[in-house]
Amino acid sequence: MGEPSIEPEISVTDLQQLSARLVKQQRLEAPSWDHRAALLTGRMWVCELEPGVQLRLADVKDRFGLKTQALLPAGVKIALVIEGAARVRYDAFEARLGPHADLGLLVALPAAAEFMRQGEAGALERTLTLSLSPHWLVRHGYSDLMESQDDSPYLQYWAPSPGLLALASRLFLLEAGMEHSAAYRLQLKGFAMALAGEALASLPTAPSTDTVARPHDRQLARLMSMVDRGQARGVT
């Protein structure tokens, strides 16, 4: 009989090191956690593909129901769920992703924002999160996403194409250590640009080389999106 496979453990130190380039003031807590055991099992890695572009891949199992809180810097976050579900909050705006909800989410953060993610004990997660810096957005014609009258987050659900989902799934089919190879890095970079292209194309008003959406147009689009999600109560 063969040896039973052992899932790699992801400790608090591992999570802090992986998140150091992405967040500040990270706080981790979970019910029945003794602060010594590993919070997750599986694999998680972060790749900086070019200045201002970072991709995080997570293929993990939550052991305790991890609640993560942190301060996110300004920029854009694009999340894609391949398996499992995610319940997240950016300042006061909450979103759910998964098989019974939307699979893709774009979040524009004109300013630093409080982030929260609530996990579930025993749940599996296979997700990709792309982080784009304000400088990258300006260079590619999306400076308007960093303009807001009140600096509040802008959330936009989007539906990934079957081709993008297939590409994303293949990124997780790799042998140990392959994530550091030059060929795999090229695959990640190509996928990241495709992911950014699909997500940014879902915006209500897409900027071009000739015209860029005016701030008040983006504010109106944000309000309409909030109305669609039932989050516009009390907004003026």
CSV table of C-alpha atoms in Angstrom, one decimal:
chain,number,residue,atom,x,y,z
A,1,MET,CA,0.0,0.0,0.0
A,2,GLY,CA,1.2,3.5,-0.8
A,3,GLU,CA,1.9,6.2,1.7
A,4,PRO,CA,-1.0,8.5,2.4
A,5,SER,CA,-0.4,12.0,0.8
A,6,ILE,CA,0.1,14.8,3.3
A,7,GLU,CA,-1.2,18.2,2.5
A,8,PRO,CA,1.3,21.0,3.1
A,9,GLU,CA,0.4,23.2,6.0
A,10,ILE,CA,0.2,27.0,5.8
A,11,SER,CA,1.1,28.6,9.1
A,12,VAL,CA,0.5,32.1,10.4
A,13,THR,CA,4.0,33.1,9.5
A,14,ASP,CA,3.5,31.8,6.0
A,15,LEU,CA,0.4,33.8,5.6
A,16,GLN,CA,2.0,36.9,6.9
A,17,GLN,CA,5.0,36.5,4.5
A,18,LEU,CA,2.8,35.9,1.5
A,19,SER,CA,0.6,38.9,2.3
A,20,ALA,CA,3.4,41.4,3.2
A,21,ARG,CA,3.5,42.8,-0.3
A,22,LEU,CA,-0.3,43.0,-0.7
A,23,VAL,CA,-1.8,44.3,2.6
A,24,LYS,CA,-0.9,46.1,5.8
A,25,GLN,CA,-2.0,45.5,9.4
A,26,GLN,CA,-3.1,42.0,8.8
A,27,ARG,CA,-5.1,40.3,11.6
A,28,LEU,CA,-6.0,36.6,11.7
A,29,GLU,CA,-8.5,34.9,14.0
A,30,ALA,CA,-10.6,31.8,14.1
A,31,PRO,CA,-12.8,29.9,16.5
A,32,SER,CA,-11.2,27.1,18.4
A,33,TRP,CA,-7.7,28.0,17.1
A,34,ASP,CA,-4.9,27.7,19.6
A,35,HIS,CA,-2.6,30.2,17.8
A,36,ARG,CA,-0.1,27.4,17.2
A,37,ALA,CA,-1.7,25.1,14.7
A,38,ALA,CA,-1.6,25.8,10.9
A,39,LEU,CA,-4.7,27.7,9.8
A,40,LEU,CA,-4.8,26.3,6.3
A,41,THR,CA,-3.6,23.3,4.4
A,42,GLY,CA,-2.8,23.3,0.7
A,43,ARG,CA,-0.8,25.7,-1.5
A,44,MET,CA,-0.8,29.5,-1.8
A,45,TRP,CA,1.7,31.6,-3.7
A,46,VAL,CA,2.1,35.2,-4.8
A,47,CYS,CA,3.9,36.3,-8.0
A,48,GLU,CA,4.9,39.9,-9.0
A,49,LEU,CA,4.7,39.6,-12.8
A,50,GLU,CA,5.7,43.1,-13.6
A,51,PRO,CA,5.8,46.4,-11.6
A,52,GLY,CA,2.4,47.1,-10.2
A,53,VAL,CA,1.0,43.6,-11.1
A,54,GLN,CA,0.8,40.8,-8.5
A,55,LEU,CA,-1.2,37.6,-8.8
A,56,ARG,CA,-2.1,35.4,-5.8
A,57,LEU,CA,-3.2,31.8,-6.2
A,58,ALA,CA,-4.8,29.9,-3.4
A,59,ASP,CA,-5.6,26.2,-3.4
A,60,VAL,CA,-6.4,25.6,0.2
A,61,LYS,CA,-8.6,24.0,2.9
A,62,ASP,CA,-9.7,26.2,5.8
A,63,ARG,CA,-9.2,24.2,9.0
A,64,PHE,CA,-10.8,26.5,11.6
A,65,GLY,CA,-13.0,29.1,9.8
A,66,LEU,CA,-10.3,31.8,9.3
A,67,LYS,CA,-11.3,35.4,9.5
A,68,THR,CA,-8.8,37.7,7.9
A,69,GLN,CA,-8.8,41.5,8.3
A,70,ALA,CA,-6.3,43.9,6.8
A,71,LEU,CA,-5.8,47.3,5.3
A,72,LEU,CA,-5.6,47.2,1.5
A,73,PRO,CA,-3.7,49.9,-0.5
A,74,ALA,CA,-5.3,51.9,-3.3
A,75,GLY,CA,-5.5,50.1,-6.6
A,76,VAL,CA,-7.7,47.5,-8.3
A,77,LYS,CA,-8.4,44.0,-7.0
A,78,ILE,CA,-9.8,41.4,-9.5
A,79,ALA,CA,-10.9,38.1,-7.9
A,80,LEU,CA,-11.9,34.9,-9.6
A,81,VAL,CA,-13.3,31.8,-7.9
A,82,ILE,CA,-12.6,28.4,-9.5
A,83,GLU,CA,-13.8,26.3,-6.6
A,84,GLY,CA,-15.5,27.0,-3.2
A,85,ALA,CA,-16.9,30.3,-2.1
A,86,ALA,CA,-15.7,33.6,-0.7
A,87,ARG,CA,-17.4,36.1,1.5
A,88,VAL,CA,-15.5,39.4,1.6
A,89,ARG,CA,-16.0,43.0,2.6
A,90,TYR,CA,-14.3,46.2,1.5
A,91,ASP,CA,-15.1,49.0,3.9
A,92,ALA,CA,-18.9,48.8,4.1
A,93,PHE,CA,-19.4,46.9,0.9
A,94,GLU,CA,-19.9,43.2,1.2
A,95,ALA,CA,-19.7,40.6,-1.7
A,96,ARG,CA,-20.1,36.9,-2.1
A,97,LEU,CA,-18.5,34.8,-4.7
A,98,GLY,CA,-18.9,31.1,-5.6
A,99,PRO,CA,-20.9,28.5,-7.4
A,100,HIS,CA,-24.2,29.9,-6.2
A,101,ALA,CA,-23.3,33.5,-6.8
A,102,ASP,CA,-21.0,35.4,-9.2
A,103,LEU,CA,-17.5,34.0,-9.9
A,104,GLY,CA,-15.7,37.2,-10.7
A,105,LEU,CA,-15.4,40.5,-8.8
A,106,LEU,CA,-13.6,43.7,-9.6
A,107,VAL,CA,-12.9,46.2,-6.8
A,108,ALA,CA,-11.5,49.7,-7.4
A,109,LEU,CA,-10.0,51.3,-4.3
A,110,PRO,CA,-9.3,55.0,-4.8
A,111,ALA,CA,-7.9,55.1,-1.3
A,112,ALA,CA,-6.8,52.5,1.3
A,113,ALA,CA,-9.7,50.4,2.5
A,114,GLU,CA,-10.4,48.0,5.3
A,115,PHE,CA,-10.8,44.4,4.1
A,116,MET,CA,-12.4,41.4,5.7
A,117,ARG,CA,-12.7,37.8,4.5
A,118,GLN,CA,-14.8,35.3,6.5
A,119,GLY,CA,-13.9,31.6,5.9
A,120,GLU,CA,-15.7,28.4,6.9
A,121,ALA,CA,-14.1,25.5,8.7
A,122,GLY,CA,-13.6,22.6,6.4
A,123,ALA,CA,-14.2,24.6,3.2
A,124,LEU,CA,-12.1,24.3,0.1
A,125,GLU,CA,-11.0,27.3,-1.9
A,126,ARG,CA,-9.4,27.6,-5.3
A,127,THR,CA,-9.1,31.3,-6.1
A,128,LEU,CA,-7.0,33.8,-8.0
A,129,THR,CA,-6.6,37.5,-7.0
A,130,LEU,CA,-5.0,40.0,-9.3
A,131,SER,CA,-3.7,43.3,-7.8
A,132,LEU,CA,-3.1,46.3,-10.0
A,133,SER,CA,-1.4,49.4,-8.7
A,134,PRO,CA,-2.6,53.0,-9.3
A,135,HIS,CA,0.5,53.6,-11.5
A,136,TRP,CA,-0.2,50.6,-13.7
A,137,LEU,CA,-3.8,51.7,-14.1
A,138,VAL,CA,-2.7,55.2,-15.1
A,139,ARG,CA,-0.2,53.8,-17.7
A,140,HIS,CA,-3.0,51.7,-19.3
A,141,GLY,CA,-5.7,54.4,-19.4
A,142,TYR,CA,-7.7,53.6,-16.3
A,143,SER,CA,-6.8,56.5,-14.1
A,144,ASP,CA,-10.5,57.3,-13.7
A,145,LEU,CA,-10.9,54.2,-11.4
A,146,MET,CA,-8.8,56.0,-8.9
A,147,GLU,CA,-11.0,59.1,-8.9
A,148,SER,CA,-13.9,59.3,-6.5
A,149,GLN,CA,-15.7,62.1,-4.6
A,150,ASP,CA,-15.6,60.2,-1.3
A,151,ASP,CA,-12.8,57.6,-1.9
A,152,SER,CA,-15.2,54.8,-1.3
A,153,PRO,CA,-14.7,51.4,-3.0
A,154,TYR,CA,-16.4,50.6,-6.3
A,155,LEU,CA,-17.5,46.9,-6.7
A,156,GLN,CA,-18.4,45.3,-10.1
A,157,TYR,CA,-19.4,41.7,-10.5
A,158,TRP,CA,-18.4,40.1,-13.8
A,159,ALA,CA,-18.8,36.7,-15.6
A,160,PRO,CA,-15.5,35.1,-16.8
A,161,SER,CA,-15.5,33.4,-20.1
A,162,PRO,CA,-15.3,29.6,-20.4
A,163,GLY,CA,-11.9,30.0,-21.9
A,164,LEU,CA,-10.6,32.1,-19.1
A,165,LEU,CA,-11.9,29.6,-16.5
A,166,ALA,CA,-10.2,26.8,-18.4
A,167,LEU,CA,-6.9,28.7,-18.4
A,168,ALA,CA,-7.2,29.5,-14.7
A,169,SER,CA,-7.9,25.9,-13.8
A,170,ARG,CA,-4.8,24.7,-15.6
A,171,LEU,CA,-2.6,27.0,-13.6
A,172,PHE,CA,-3.3,24.8,-10.5
A,173,LEU,CA,-2.2,21.6,-12.3
A,174,LEU,CA,1.5,21.9,-11.6
A,175,GLU,CA,4.1,19.8,-9.8
A,176,ALA,CA,5.8,20.9,-6.6
A,177,GLY,CA,8.4,23.6,-7.4
A,178,MET,CA,7.1,24.3,-10.9
A,179,GLU,CA,5.7,27.7,-9.7
A,180,HIS,CA,9.2,29.1,-9.8
A,181,SER,CA,10.0,28.1,-13.4
A,182,ALA,CA,10.3,30.7,-16.2
A,183,ALA,CA,7.8,28.9,-18.4
A,184,TYR,CA,5.1,28.9,-15.6
A,185,ARG,CA,5.8,32.5,-14.9
A,186,LEU,CA,5.1,33.3,-18.6
A,187,GLN,CA,1.8,31.4,-18.3
A,188,LEU,CA,0.9,33.4,-15.2
A,189,LYS,CA,1.7,36.7,-16.9
A,190,GLY,CA,-0.4,35.8,-20.0
A,191,PHE,CA,-3.3,34.8,-17.8
A,192,ALA,CA,-3.1,37.9,-15.7
A,193,MET,CA,-3.4,40.2,-18.7
A,194,ALA,CA,-6.4,38.1,-20.0
A,195,LEU,CA,-8.0,38.3,-16.5
A,196,ALA,CA,-7.5,42.1,-16.4
A,197,GLY,CA,-8.8,42.5,-19.9
A,198,GLU,CA,-12.0,40.6,-19.3
A,199,ALA,CA,-12.7,42.2,-15.9
A,200,LEU,CA,-12.0,45.8,-17.0
A,201,ALA,CA,-14.1,45.3,-20.1
A,202,SER,CA,-17.1,44.6,-17.8
A,203,LEU,CA,-17.0,48.1,-16.4
A,204,PRO,CA,-20.1,50.2,-17.3
A,205,THR,CA,-18.0,52.8,-19.1
A,206,ALA,CA,-14.8,51.5,-20.5
A,207,PRO,CA,-12.1,54.2,-21.1
A,208,SER,CA,-10.3,54.4,-24.5
A,209,THR,CA,-7.3,56.2,-25.9
A,210,ASP,CA,-9.5,59.0,-27.0
A,211,THR,CA,-12.0,59.4,-24.1
A,212,VAL,CA,-11.9,58.6,-20.5
A,213,ALA,CA,-15.0,58.4,-18.3
A,214,ARG,CA,-15.6,61.5,-16.3
A,215,PRO,CA,-15.5,61.1,-12.5
A,216,HIS,CA,-19.2,61.9,-12.1
A,217,ASP,CA,-20.0,59.3,-14.8
A,218,ARG,CA,-18.1,56.7,-12.8
A,219,GLN,CA,-19.9,57.8,-9.6
A,220,LEU,CA,-23.2,57.3,-11.3
A,221,ALA,CA,-22.2,53.9,-12.5
A,222,ARG,CA,-21.2,53.0,-9.0
A,223,LEU,CA,-24.5,54.1,-7.6
A,224,MET,CA,-26.4,52.1,-10.2
A,225,SER,CA,-24.4,49.1,-9.4
A,226,MET,CA,-25.2,49.6,-5.7
A,227,VAL,CA,-28.9,49.9,-6.6
A,228,ASP,CA,-28.7,46.6,-8.5
A,229,ARG,CA,-27.2,44.9,-5.4
A,230,GLY,CA,-29.6,46.5,-3.0
A,231,GLN,CA,-26.8,48.5,-1.3
A,232,ALA,CA,-27.9,52.0,-2.1
A,233,ARG,CA,-30.0,52.7,1.0
A,234,GLY,CA,-29.0,55.9,2.6
A,235,VAL,CA,-26.7,56.9,-0.3
A,236,THR,CA,-27.0,60.4,-1.6
